[in-house]
mmCIF file of C-alpha atoms in Angstrom:
data_model
loop_
_atom_site.group_PDB
_atom_site.id
_atom_site.type_symbol
_atom_site.label_atom_id
_atom_site.label_comp_id
_atom_site.label_asym_id
_atom_site.label_seq_id
_atom_site.Cartn_x
_atom_site.Cartn_y
_atom_site.Cartn_z
ATOM 1 C CA MET A 1 -23.579 10.598 5.891
ATOM 2 C CA ALA A 2 -20.862 11.469 8.377
ATOM 3 C CA ASP A 3 -18.485 14.404 8.639
ATOM 4 C CA GLY A 4 -15.550 12.422 10.005
ATOM 5 C CA PRO A 5 -14.378 9.129 11.445
ATOM 6 C CA ALA A 6 -15.950 7.544 14.505
ATOM 7 C CA ALA A 7 -12.575 6.287 15.686
ATOM 8 C CA PRO A 8 -9.007 7.615 15.529
ATOM 9 C CA PRO A 9 -7.937 7.423 11.883
ATOM 10 C CA CYS A 10 -5.168 5.138 10.774
ATOM 11 C CA SER A 11 -2.034 6.571 9.236
ATOM 12 C CA CYS A 12 0.167 5.490 6.351
ATOM 13 C CA ASP A 13 3.208 6.793 4.519
ATOM 14 C CA CYS A 14 4.113 6.285 0.853
ATOM 15 C CA PHE A 15 7.412 7.232 -0.773
ATOM 16 C CA VAL A 16 8.906 7.235 -4.240
ATOM 17 C CA SER A 17 12.334 8.137 -5.574
ATOM 18 C CA LEU A 18 13.090 8.631 -9.250
ATOM 19 C CA PRO A 19 16.485 9.502 -10.745
ATOM 20 C CA PRO A 20 18.341 11.675 -9.852
ATOM 21 C CA GLY A 21 16.949 11.008 -6.354
ATOM 22 C CA SER A 22 17.877 7.331 -6.637
ATOM 23 C CA GLN A 23 21.443 6.129 -6.431
ATOM 24 C CA ARG A 24 21.069 3.983 -9.558
ATOM 25 C CA ASP A 25 18.990 4.266 -12.708
ATOM 26 C CA GLU A 26 15.876 2.905 -11.029
ATOM 27 C CA VAL A 27 12.665 4.003 -9.345
ATOM 28 C CA ILE A 28 12.315 3.052 -5.658
ATOM 29 C CA PHE A 29 8.821 2.746 -4.137
ATOM 30 C CA GLY A 30 8.018 2.214 -0.465
ATOM 31 C CA LYS A 31 5.014 2.101 1.816
ATOM 32 C CA ASN A 32 4.125 1.439 5.458
ATOM 33 C CA SER A 33 0.550 0.303 5.993
ATOM 34 C CA ASP A 34 -0.633 1.558 9.385
ATOM 35 C CA ARG A 35 -3.836 -0.165 10.419
ATOM 36 C CA PRO A 36 -5.660 -1.392 13.560
ATOM 37 C CA SER A 37 -3.134 -3.176 15.789
ATOM 38 C CA ASP A 38 -4.915 -6.534 15.735
ATOM 39 C CA GLU A 39 -5.477 -6.601 11.967
ATOM 40 C CA VAL A 40 -3.562 -9.274 10.033
ATOM 41 C CA GLN A 41 -2.019 -8.455 6.670
ATOM 42 C CA GLU A 42 -1.360 -11.264 4.181
ATOM 43 C CA VAL A 43 0.684 -11.334 0.975
ATOM 44 C CA VAL A 44 -1.132 -12.910 -1.964
ATOM 45 C CA TYR A 45 -0.321 -13.556 -5.622
ATOM 46 C CA PHE A 46 -2.884 -13.777 -8.405
ATOM 47 C CA PRO A 47 -1.777 -14.825 -11.915
ATOM 48 C CA ALA A 48 -2.860 -13.046 -15.084
ATOM 49 C CA ALA A 49 -6.256 -14.212 -16.278
ATOM 50 C CA SER A 50 -8.841 -13.876 -19.048
ATOM 51 C CA HIS A 51 -12.515 -13.458 -18.188
ATOM 52 C CA PRO A 52 -15.688 -14.264 -20.151
ATOM 53 C CA PRO A 53 -17.540 -11.307 -21.683
ATOM 54 C CA GLY A 54 -20.149 -9.888 -19.330
ATOM 55 C CA SER A 55 -18.609 -11.427 -16.206
ATOM 56 C CA LYS A 56 -18.597 -9.652 -12.829
ATOM 57 C CA VAL A 57 -16.025 -9.324 -10.051
ATOM 58 C CA GLU A 58 -17.078 -9.222 -6.401
ATOM 59 C CA CYS A 59 -15.030 -6.588 -4.601
ATOM 60 C CA THR A 60 -15.144 -6.105 -0.817
ATOM 61 C CA TYR A 61 -18.725 -4.802 -0.777
ATOM 62 C CA ILE A 62 -20.053 -4.415 -4.306
ATOM 63 C CA GLU A 63 -19.970 -6.266 -7.614
ATOM 64 C CA ILE A 64 -18.754 -4.489 -10.751
ATOM 65 C CA PRO A 65 -18.157 -5.550 -14.375
ATOM 66 C CA GLN A 66 -14.956 -7.559 -14.805
ATOM 67 C CA ALA A 67 -12.286 -6.605 -17.342
ATOM 68 C CA GLU A 68 -11.681 -8.950 -20.262
ATOM 69 C CA SER A 69 -8.196 -9.635 -18.908
ATOM 70 C CA THR A 70 -6.330 -8.907 -15.676
ATOM 71 C CA HIS A 71 -2.607 -8.645 -15.029
ATOM 72 C CA ALA A 72 -0.689 -10.809 -12.562
ATOM 73 C CA VAL A 73 -0.480 -9.030 -9.195
ATOM 74 C CA VAL A 74 1.158 -9.451 -5.792
ATOM 75 C CA LEU A 75 -0.692 -7.744 -2.955
ATOM 76 C CA SER A 76 -0.223 -6.956 0.713
ATOM 77 C CA ARG A 77 -3.737 -6.674 2.127
ATOM 78 C CA PRO A 78 -5.809 -6.809 5.300
ATOM 79 C CA ALA A 79 -6.938 -10.417 5.303
ATOM 80 C CA TRP A 80 -10.659 -9.637 5.615
ATOM 81 C CA LEU A 81 -11.095 -7.738 2.357
ATOM 82 C CA TRP A 82 -10.796 -8.175 -1.417
ATOM 83 C CA GLY A 83 -8.562 -5.227 -2.258
ATOM 84 C CA ALA A 84 -5.095 -4.287 -0.998
ATOM 85 C CA GLU A 85 -3.189 -1.633 0.917
ATOM 86 C CA MET A 86 -0.286 -1.874 -1.532
ATOM 87 C CA GLY A 87 1.019 -4.075 -4.278
ATOM 88 C CA ALA A 88 2.549 -4.433 -7.723
ATOM 89 C CA ASN A 89 1.779 -6.009 -11.058
ATOM 90 C CA GLU A 90 3.773 -7.908 -13.667
ATOM 91 C CA HIS A 91 4.366 -4.691 -15.675
ATOM 92 C CA GLY A 92 6.245 -2.945 -12.880
ATOM 93 C CA VAL A 93 3.375 -0.794 -11.614
ATOM 94 C CA CYS A 94 3.214 -0.172 -7.840
ATOM 95 C CA ILE A 95 0.319 1.446 -5.957
ATOM 96 C CA GLY A 96 -0.277 2.345 -2.311
ATOM 97 C CA ASN A 97 -3.175 4.255 -0.765
ATOM 98 C CA GLU A 98 -3.683 6.543 2.229
ATOM 99 C CA ALA A 99 -6.678 7.604 4.291
ATOM 100 C CA VAL A 100 -7.709 11.239 4.020
ATOM 101 C CA TRP A 101 -10.659 13.395 5.062
ATOM 102 C CA THR A 102 -11.901 16.323 2.986
ATOM 103 C CA ARG A 103 -14.716 18.851 2.899
ATOM 104 C CA VAL A 104 -16.796 16.238 1.061
ATOM 105 C CA PRO A 105 -18.426 14.060 3.764
ATOM 106 C CA VAL A 106 -17.443 10.395 3.928
ATOM 107 C CA SER A 107 -20.187 7.856 3.376
ATOM 108 C CA ASP A 108 -21.114 4.628 5.127
ATOM 109 C CA THR A 109 -22.937 3.488 1.969
ATOM 110 C CA GLU A 110 -21.135 0.428 0.628
ATOM 111 C CA ALA A 111 -19.233 1.223 -2.554
ATOM 112 C CA LEU A 112 -15.626 0.649 -3.614
ATOM 113 C CA LEU A 113 -12.993 0.940 -0.903
ATOM 114 C CA GLY A 114 -9.778 2.769 -1.705
ATOM 115 C CA MET A 115 -8.110 -0.595 -1.158
ATOM 116 C CA ASP A 116 -10.338 -2.139 -3.844
ATOM 117 C CA LEU A 117 -9.214 0.616 -6.201
ATOM 118 C CA VAL A 118 -5.557 -0.252 -5.501
ATOM 119 C CA ARG A 119 -6.119 -3.831 -6.659
ATOM 120 C CA LEU A 120 -8.310 -2.830 -9.608
ATOM 121 C CA GLY A 121 -5.680 -0.349 -10.776
ATOM 122 C CA LEU A 122 -2.969 -2.995 -10.623
ATOM 123 C CA GLU A 123 -5.044 -5.663 -12.325
ATOM 124 C CA ARG A 124 -6.082 -3.393 -15.189
ATOM 125 C CA GLY A 125 -3.268 -0.870 -15.663
ATOM 126 C CA ALA A 126 -0.035 -1.696 -17.529
ATOM 127 C CA SER A 127 1.509 1.666 -16.553
ATOM 128 C CA ALA A 128 1.078 4.137 -13.727
ATOM 129 C CA ARG A 129 -0.795 6.509 -16.065
ATOM 130 C CA GLU A 130 -3.077 3.728 -17.254
ATOM 131 C CA ALA A 131 -3.756 2.586 -13.671
ATOM 132 C CA LEU A 132 -4.591 6.189 -12.784
ATOM 133 C CA GLY A 133 -7.206 6.218 -15.537
ATOM 134 C CA VAL A 134 -8.647 2.920 -14.312
ATOM 135 C CA ILE A 135 -8.981 4.153 -10.727
ATOM 136 C CA THR A 136 -10.506 7.522 -11.596
ATOM 137 C CA ALA A 137 -13.012 6.026 -14.037
ATOM 138 C CA LEU A 138 -14.169 3.456 -11.471
ATOM 139 C CA LEU A 139 -14.276 6.135 -8.755
ATOM 140 C CA GLU A 140 -16.494 8.361 -10.896
ATOM 141 C CA GLN A 141 -18.760 5.448 -11.807
ATOM 142 C CA HIS A 142 -19.107 3.591 -8.496
ATOM 143 C CA GLY A 143 -17.963 6.040 -5.806
ATOM 144 C CA GLN A 144 -16.055 5.210 -2.621
ATOM 145 C CA GLY A 145 -17.521 4.283 0.730
ATOM 146 C CA GLY A 146 -18.193 1.635 3.353
ATOM 147 C CA ARG A 147 -16.451 0.491 6.505
ATOM 148 C CA CYS A 148 -12.678 0.485 6.194
ATOM 149 C CA ARG A 149 -11.950 -1.742 9.176
ATOM 150 C CA GLU A 150 -13.244 -5.055 10.467
ATOM 151 C CA ASP A 151 -15.696 -3.543 12.926
ATOM 152 C CA PRO A 152 -19.437 -2.771 12.938
ATOM 153 C CA ALA A 153 -18.771 0.862 13.945
ATOM 154 C CA LEU A 154 -18.544 3.366 11.121
ATOM 155 C CA PHE A 155 -14.948 3.937 10.056
ATOM 156 C CA SER A 156 -14.702 5.369 6.572
ATOM 157 C CA TYR A 157 -12.474 7.761 4.680
ATOM 158 C CA HIS A 158 -11.544 9.090 1.291
ATOM 159 C CA ASN A 159 -8.244 8.135 -0.311
ATOM 160 C CA THR A 160 -5.036 9.407 -1.765
ATOM 161 C CA PHE A 161 -2.799 7.172 -3.878
ATOM 162 C CA LEU A 162 0.809 7.001 -4.985
ATOM 163 C CA LEU A 163 1.290 5.170 -8.297
ATOM 164 C CA ALA A 164 4.699 4.440 -9.825
ATOM 165 C CA ASP A 165 6.250 2.549 -12.708
ATOM 166 C CA ARG A 166 9.697 2.388 -14.311
ATOM 167 C CA SER A 167 9.489 5.905 -15.740
ATOM 168 C CA GLU A 168 7.183 8.115 -13.640
ATOM 169 C CA ALA A 169 4.927 8.427 -10.613
ATOM 170 C CA TRP A 170 1.516 9.989 -9.991
ATOM 171 C CA VAL A 171 -0.072 11.342 -6.839
ATOM 172 C CA LEU A 172 -3.860 10.944 -6.946
ATOM 173 C CA GLU A 173 -6.003 12.684 -4.320
ATOM 174 C CA THR A 174 -9.767 12.218 -4.028
ATOM 175 C CA ALA A 175 -12.787 13.842 -2.391
ATOM 176 C CA GLY A 176 -15.847 11.643 -2.894
ATOM 177 C CA ARG A 177 -16.033 11.093 -6.655
ATOM 178 C CA LEU A 178 -13.908 14.187 -7.376
ATOM 179 C CA TRP A 179 -10.153 13.934 -7.874
ATOM 180 C CA ALA A 180 -6.936 15.664 -8.855
ATOM 181 C CA ALA A 181 -3.614 14.151 -9.918
ATOM 182 C CA GLN A 182 -0.020 15.345 -10.080
ATOM 183 C CA ARG A 183 2.736 13.833 -12.211
ATOM 184 C CA VAL A 184 6.226 13.232 -10.773
ATOM 185 C CA THR A 185 9.042 12.605 -13.255
ATOM 186 C CA ALA A 186 12.190 13.200 -11.207
ATOM 187 C CA GLY A 187 13.426 13.381 -7.623
ATOM 188 C CA VAL A 188 11.585 12.264 -4.497
ATOM 189 C CA LYS A 189 7.999 12.509 -3.227
ATOM 190 C CA ASN A 190 6.053 11.314 -0.167
ATOM 191 C CA ILE A 191 2.420 11.424 0.974
ATOM 192 C CA SER A 192 0.973 11.085 4.496
ATOM 193 C CA ASN A 193 -2.787 11.275 5.139
ATOM 194 C CA GLN A 194 -3.293 14.805 3.874
ATOM 195 C CA LEU A 195 -3.932 16.665 0.650
ATOM 196 C CA THR A 196 -0.651 17.777 -0.928
ATOM 197 C CA ILE A 197 -1.656 18.808 -4.466
ATOM 198 C CA THR A 198 -1.789 22.596 -4.665
ATOM 199 C CA THR A 199 -1.671 24.398 -8.014
ATOM 200 C CA GLN A 200 0.240 21.780 -10.033
ATOM 201 C CA VAL A 201 -2.759 19.766 -11.201
ATOM 202 C CA ASP A 202 -1.797 17.630 -14.209
ATOM 203 C CA ALA A 203 -5.106 15.755 -14.500
ATOM 204 C CA GLU A 204 -8.478 16.244 -12.819
ATOM 205 C CA HIS A 205 -12.154 15.359 -12.688
ATOM 206 C CA PRO A 206 -13.903 17.329 -15.480
ATOM 207 C CA GLU A 207 -16.222 19.048 -12.997
ATOM 208 C CA LEU A 208 -13.679 19.571 -10.193
ATOM 209 C CA ARG A 209 -13.324 23.361 -10.377
ATOM 210 C CA GLN A 210 -16.982 23.913 -11.156
ATOM 211 C CA GLU A 211 -17.952 21.878 -8.077
ATOM 212 C CA ALA A 212 -15.439 23.671 -5.837
ATOM 213 C CA GLN A 213 -16.742 27.047 -6.984
ATOM 214 C CA ALA A 214 -20.405 26.014 -6.571
ATOM 215 C CA ARG A 215 -19.770 24.964 -2.981
ATOM 216 C CA GLY A 216 -17.972 28.201 -2.141
ATOM 217 C CA TRP A 217 -14.578 26.562 -1.714
ATOM 218 C CA TRP A 218 -12.920 28.463 -4.565
ATOM 219 C CA SER A 219 -13.688 31.943 -5.822
ATOM 220 C CA GLY A 220 -13.093 31.051 -9.447
ATOM 221 C CA GLU A 221 -10.364 33.670 -9.660
ATOM 222 C CA GLY A 222 -6.607 33.180 -9.566
ATOM 223 C CA ASP A 223 -4.779 29.851 -9.344
ATOM 224 C CA PHE A 224 -6.803 26.822 -8.267
ATOM 225 C CA SER A 225 -5.283 24.852 -5.353
ATOM 226 C CA PHE A 226 -6.848 21.443 -4.766
ATOM 227 C CA SER A 227 -5.637 21.203 -1.171
ATOM 228 C CA ASP A 228 -6.818 24.721 -0.304
ATOM 229 C CA ALA A 229 -10.252 24.026 -1.763
ATOM 230 C CA PHE A 230 -10.850 20.573 -0.262
ATOM 231 C CA THR A 231 -8.941 20.395 3.039
ATOM 232 C CA PRO A 232 -11.558 20.479 5.830
ATOM 233 C CA ASP A 233 -11.773 23.526 8.088
ATOM 234 C CA ASP A 234 -11.641 21.298 11.187
ATOM 235 C CA PRO A 235 -9.616 18.211 10.201
ATOM 236 C CA PRO A 236 -9.413 15.136 12.484
ATOM 237 C CA ALA A 237 -6.600 15.272 15.062
ATOM 238 C CA ARG A 238 -4.637 12.436 13.482
ATOM 239 C CA MET A 239 -4.856 14.127 10.081
ATOM 240 C CA GLU A 240 -3.286 17.182 11.696
ATOM 241 C CA ALA A 241 -0.650 14.957 13.328
ATOM 242 C CA ALA A 242 0.141 13.535 9.877
ATOM 243 C CA LYS A 243 1.679 16.898 8.975
ATOM 244 C CA GLN A 244 4.585 16.113 11.301
ATOM 245 C CA ARG A 245 5.045 12.665 9.741
ATOM 246 C CA TYR A 246 4.879 14.195 6.291
ATOM 247 C CA ARG A 247 7.611 16.704 7.182
ATOM 248 C CA GLY A 248 9.667 13.926 8.777
ATOM 249 C CA GLY A 249 9.350 11.748 5.689
ATOM 250 C CA THR A 250 10.267 14.650 3.430
ATOM 251 C CA GLU A 251 13.381 15.310 5.519
ATOM 252 C CA LEU A 252 14.419 11.628 5.487
ATOM 253 C CA LEU A 253 14.155 11.624 1.690
ATOM 254 C CA ARG A 254 16.049 14.929 1.483
ATOM 255 C CA GLN A 255 18.911 13.487 3.542
ATOM 256 C CA ARG A 256 19.174 10.610 1.045
ATOM 257 C CA GLN A 257 18.650 12.684 -2.093
ATOM 258 C CA GLY A 258 20.763 11.151 -4.859
ATOM 259 C CA SER A 259 21.498 7.997 -2.869
ATOM 260 C CA VAL A 260 18.093 6.328 -2.397
ATOM 261 C CA THR A 261 18.283 2.538 -2.698
ATOM 262 C CA ALA A 262 15.978 -0.257 -1.579
ATOM 263 C CA GLY A 263 18.017 -0.526 1.626
ATOM 264 C CA ALA A 264 17.717 3.215 2.259
ATOM 265 C CA MET A 265 13.946 3.015 1.738
ATOM 266 C CA MET A 266 13.744 0.195 4.280
ATOM 267 C CA GLU A 267 15.594 2.415 6.766
ATOM 268 C CA ILE A 268 13.036 5.173 6.206
ATOM 269 C CA LEU A 269 10.124 2.785 6.789
ATOM 270 C CA ARG A 270 11.780 1.661 10.048
ATOM 271 C CA ASP A 271 12.201 5.192 11.374
ATOM 272 C CA ARG A 272 10.444 5.590 14.729
ATOM 273 C CA PRO A 273 11.326 9.195 15.739
ATOM 274 C CA SER A 274 9.381 10.515 12.717
ATOM 275 C CA GLY A 275 6.396 8.302 13.505
ATOM 276 C CA ILE A 276 6.676 6.563 10.129
ATOM 277 C CA CYS A 277 7.167 3.235 11.920
ATOM 278 C CA MET A 278 4.331 3.542 14.419
ATOM 279 C CA ASP A 279 2.547 1.733 17.225
ATOM 280 C CA SER A 280 0.148 3.959 19.154
ATOM 281 C CA GLY A 281 -3.515 4.748 19.698
ATOM 282 C CA GLY A 282 -4.656 1.259 18.736
ATOM 283 C CA PHE A 283 -2.870 1.404 15.377
ATOM 284 C CA ARG A 284 0.496 0.135 14.192
ATOM 285 C CA THR A 285 2.456 -0.589 11.040
ATOM 286 C CA THR A 286 0.930 -3.942 10.043
ATOM 287 C CA GLY A 287 2.783 -4.455 6.765
ATOM 288 C CA SER A 288 5.520 -2.860 4.663
ATOM 289 C CA MET A 289 6.641 -2.921 1.042
ATOM 290 C CA VAL A 290 9.663 -1.692 -0.922
ATOM 291 C CA SER A 291 10.069 -2.053 -4.694
ATOM 292 C CA ILE A 292 12.929 -1.610 -7.156
ATOM 293 C CA LEU A 293 11.777 -0.630 -10.655
ATOM 294 C CA PRO A 294 14.817 -0.490 -12.988
ATOM 295 C CA ARG A 295 14.578 1.928 -15.897
ATOM 296 C CA ASP A 296 16.075 -0.818 -18.101
ATOM 297 C CA PRO A 297 13.103 -2.958 -19.207
ATOM 298 C CA GLU A 298 15.420 -5.961 -19.560
ATOM 299 C CA ARG A 299 15.948 -6.002 -15.795
ATOM 300 C CA PRO A 300 13.248 -7.490 -13.550
ATOM 301 C CA CYS A 301 11.350 -5.411 -11.006
ATOM 302 C CA VAL A 302 11.785 -6.622 -7.421
ATOM 303 C CA HIS A 303 9.196 -6.219 -4.664
ATOM 304 C CA PHE A 304 10.019 -6.740 -0.993
ATOM 305 C CA PHE A 305 7.270 -7.514 1.557
ATOM 306 C CA THR A 306 7.397 -8.110 5.304
ATOM 307 C CA ALA A 307 4.008 -9.928 5.692
ATOM 308 C CA THR A 308 4.377 -9.177 9.436
ATOM 309 C CA PRO A 309 3.907 -6.069 11.609
ATOM 310 C CA ASP A 310 6.572 -3.542 12.601
ATOM 311 C CA PRO A 311 9.263 -3.263 9.900
ATOM 312 C CA SER A 312 11.871 -2.482 12.572
ATOM 313 C CA ARG A 313 11.422 -6.064 13.776
ATOM 314 C CA SER A 314 10.527 -7.728 10.473
ATOM 315 C CA VAL A 315 12.341 -9.029 7.409
ATOM 316 C CA PHE A 316 11.814 -7.635 3.912
ATOM 317 C CA LYS A 317 11.626 -10.615 1.549
ATOM 318 C CA PRO A 318 11.990 -10.306 -2.260
ATOM 319 C CA PHE A 319 9.366 -11.301 -4.824
ATOM 320 C CA ILE A 320 9.936 -11.341 -8.603
ATOM 321 C CA PHE A 321 7.251 -12.034 -11.213
ATOM 322 C CA THR A 322 7.971 -15.104 -13.337
ATOM 323 C CA GLU A 323 5.948 -17.590 -15.380
ATOM 324 C CA ALA A 324 6.042 -20.026 -12.448
ATOM 325 C CA VAL A 325 5.622 -18.237 -9.111
ATOM 326 C CA THR A 326 5.651 -20.716 -6.212
ATOM 327 C CA PRO A 327 2.627 -20.313 -3.891
ATOM 328 C CA VAL A 328 3.487 -19.287 -0.319
ATOM 329 C CA PRO A 329 0.678 -20.590 1.936
ATOM 330 C CA ARG A 330 2.569 -19.542 5.065
ATOM 331 C CA VAL A 331 1.661 -15.891 4.404
ATOM 332 C CA ARG A 332 -1.951 -16.624 3.404
ATOM 333 C CA SER A 333 -4.623 -16.235 6.060
ATOM 334 C CA PRO A 334 -7.291 -18.878 6.715
ATOM 335 C CA GLN A 335 -10.346 -18.667 4.463
ATOM 336 C CA PHE A 336 -13.871 -18.691 5.925
ATOM 337 C CA GLY A 337 -15.957 -18.586 2.752
ATOM 338 C CA ALA A 338 -19.594 -17.546 2.950
ATOM 339 C CA ALA A 339 -19.460 -17.762 6.779
ATOM 340 C CA ASP A 340 -16.846 -14.970 6.963
ATOM 341 C CA PRO A 341 -18.239 -12.214 9.236
ATOM 342 C CA ALA A 342 -16.988 -9.682 6.663
ATOM 343 C CA ARG A 343 -19.381 -11.212 4.106
ATOM 344 C CA THR A 344 -22.455 -12.132 6.144
ATOM 345 C CA GLN A 345 -25.205 -9.588 6.837
ATOM 346 C CA PRO A 346 -25.135 -7.664 9.086
ATOM 347 C CA ARG A 347 -21.358 -7.513 8.746
ATOM 348 C CA PHE A 348 -18.704 -7.764 11.454
ATOM 349 C CA GLN A 349 -20.903 -9.195 14.199
ATOM 350 C CA SER A 350 -18.145 -11.608 15.278
ATOM 351 C CA ARG A 351 -14.380 -11.998 14.899
ATOM 352 C CA VAL A 352 -12.328 -14.855 13.470
ATOM 353 C CA ASP A 353 -8.625 -15.652 13.809
ATOM 354 C CA ARG A 354 -6.987 -14.543 10.550
ATOM 355 C CA ARG A 355 -3.366 -15.035 11.617
ATOM 356 C CA HIS A 356 -1.312 -16.894 9.010
ATOM 357 C CA GLU A 357 1.590 -19.176 9.874
ATOM 358 C CA LEU A 358 4.370 -16.595 9.520
ATOM 359 C CA TYR A 359 2.354 -14.046 11.523
ATOM 360 C CA ARG A 360 1.952 -16.542 14.378
ATOM 361 C CA ALA A 361 5.647 -17.457 14.370
ATOM 362 C CA HIS A 362 6.698 -13.801 14.277
ATOM 363 C CA GLU A 363 4.279 -12.955 17.106
ATOM 364 C CA ALA A 364 5.617 -15.800 19.248
ATOM 365 C CA ALA A 365 9.213 -14.752 18.568
ATOM 366 C CA LEU A 366 8.521 -11.169 19.667
ATOM 367 C CA SER A 367 7.003 -12.458 22.894
ATOM 368 C CA ALA A 368 10.070 -14.627 23.483
ATOM 369 C CA VAL A 369 12.331 -11.642 22.829
ATOM 370 C CA GLU A 370 10.712 -9.749 25.692
ATOM 371 C CA ALA A 371 11.512 -12.663 28.035
ATOM 372 C CA ASP A 372 15.076 -13.134 26.756
ATOM 373 C CA PRO A 373 16.540 -9.888 25.354
ATOM 374 C CA ASP A 374 19.946 -11.458 24.650
ATOM 375 C CA TRP A 375 18.369 -14.107 22.446
ATOM 376 C CA GLY A 376 16.276 -11.364 20.861
ATOM 377 C CA SER A 377 19.359 -9.369 19.913
ATOM 378 C CA GLN A 378 20.919 -12.453 18.377
ATOM 379 C CA LEU A 379 17.731 -13.231 16.440
ATOM 380 C CA GLN A 380 17.488 -9.646 15.179
ATOM 381 C CA GLU A 381 21.075 -9.756 13.951
ATOM 382 C CA THR A 382 20.473 -13.076 12.210
ATOM 383 C CA LEU A 383 17.324 -11.816 10.479
ATOM 384 C CA ARG A 384 19.046 -8.628 9.309
ATOM 385 C CA ASP A 385 21.850 -10.772 7.890
ATOM 386 C CA LEU A 386 19.198 -12.752 6.018
ATOM 387 C CA GLU A 387 17.723 -9.545 4.640
ATOM 388 C CA GLN A 388 21.134 -8.170 3.640
ATOM 389 C CA GLN A 389 21.947 -11.403 1.839
ATOM 390 C CA GLY A 390 18.701 -11.058 -0.090
ATOM 391 C CA LEU A 391 19.537 -7.464 -0.994
ATOM 392 C CA SER A 392 23.014 -8.515 -2.138
ATOM 393 C CA ASP A 393 21.584 -11.295 -4.302
ATOM 394 C CA ILE A 394 19.095 -8.880 -5.855
ATOM 395 C CA THR A 395 21.824 -6.319 -6.545
ATOM 396 C CA MET A 396 23.812 -9.004 -8.359
ATOM 397 C CA ILE A 397 20.775 -9.968 -10.438
ATOM 398 C CA LEU A 398 20.022 -6.358 -11.375
ATOM 399 C CA GLN A 399 23.585 -5.153 -11.949
ATOM 400 C CA GLU A 400 25.085 -8.229 -13.550
ATOM 401 C CA GLY A 401 21.962 -9.648 -15.163
ATOM 402 C CA GLY A 402 22.465 -13.144 -13.860
ATOM 403 C CA GLY A 403 22.651 -15.361 -10.818
ATOM 404 C CA LEU A 404 19.292 -17.169 -10.740
ATOM 405 C CA GLY A 405 17.204 -18.976 -13.330
ATOM 406 C CA GLU A 406 13.486 -18.488 -13.967
ATOM 407 C CA GLU A 407 12.476 -21.307 -11.625
ATOM 408 C CA GLU A 408 14.750 -20.054 -8.841
ATOM 409 C CA LEU A 409 13.350 -16.536 -9.183
ATOM 410 C CA GLY A 410 9.850 -17.976 -8.872
ATOM 411 C CA ASP A 411 10.901 -19.712 -5.640
ATOM 412 C CA LEU A 412 12.593 -16.632 -4.165
ATOM 413 C CA PHE A 413 9.799 -15.351 -1.914
ATOM 414 C CA PHE A 414 8.867 -18.885 -0.826
ATOM 415 C CA ASP A 415 12.459 -19.684 0.100
ATOM 416 C CA CYS A 416 12.902 -16.481 2.115
ATOM 417 C CA VAL A 417 9.680 -17.048 4.075
ATOM 418 C CA ASP A 418 10.713 -20.645 4.723
ATOM 419 C CA THR A 419 14.150 -19.561 5.976
ATOM 420 C CA GLU A 420 12.634 -16.915 8.245
ATOM 421 C CA MET A 421 10.272 -19.516 9.722
ATOM 422 C CA LYS A 422 13.197 -21.786 10.567
ATOM 423 C CA PHE A 423 14.888 -19.032 12.552
ATOM 424 C CA TYR A 424 11.742 -18.602 14.647
ATOM 425 C CA GLN A 425 11.473 -22.309 15.492
#
């Protein structure tokens, strides 16, 4: 067991806006995934599927019973693992997770990663509340633990989650197998690598308060505050630094209260002064996601992904679930099968090149920008025009209910990636 991380912890920020915080009658979800600087994040789609009774699913480290059926999902994930940092499913559920440290020691014993729980929640939950139940049940049964980065050194943490659908959001915070959850039905909310649930606990582990009292973290008298009981006495430095990011994110949402749109959420994720768009201490924003979840069930949900690092220099590209989603191999990392150092024992004894085609092109373009700033400015303007055109097309689809057919919607993400690639060449 270990009391804290062996390396500087990564940092992430999740945001949600529900009416009246949103400009329109829709829920807006956003997340920056801040991970080791050299880690590649891919965007992958898995269709809905049925599974034979008694079948198993191999997660990043452990095998667990498979559900009879799984929903279609789109995921943004570190390319070495099974789970995801963030994603959405065909029912309009979005989930993102954050690293957190608590009074309960982290464990290097291989169990479910928080990122595995993100994917499992999306595959098995048709609403945010249902996904919450999936995650907490699996957490209680299998626990959380194991290395959270592609490195032999111990780097493990507990997790907090933001779950959203067309009607509500939930904040889920965990400490080992214990957990507390808070429901959000209106306005705006953000989380940033710290415990935020105080006395408004809308769902919890059945033994949460008993365990807190037994360990001397709560007297048993007065209101119970999850964060007061489980925040460590000597938190890691980056967890302390997350307080500033949390306040910055809260202020950015406050400034946009009543006018949050997908474009406004992208601006928040690109904000450098707050540290929300980050690149320091060996970590950076390696992938970003923004989703539009209309309250009207007749309107499609739209999910934007960068599939490249640094949202301030990346393009958000729209994805819509259809019956015929076109595969996008240019944002899929190479596969190494049984020889993958993340799967062989002992793990992580070597490194492989996981860069996908769009990642390589984006990386080369950023290098060229440093050599030719004028060309870089022109490229940035062109890419933002591409993004704005995509936002305009999506607005037309959502507001007017038309514009593209089923096949064209299925091609949307593919076409945007293809266009971005052409600008880099």
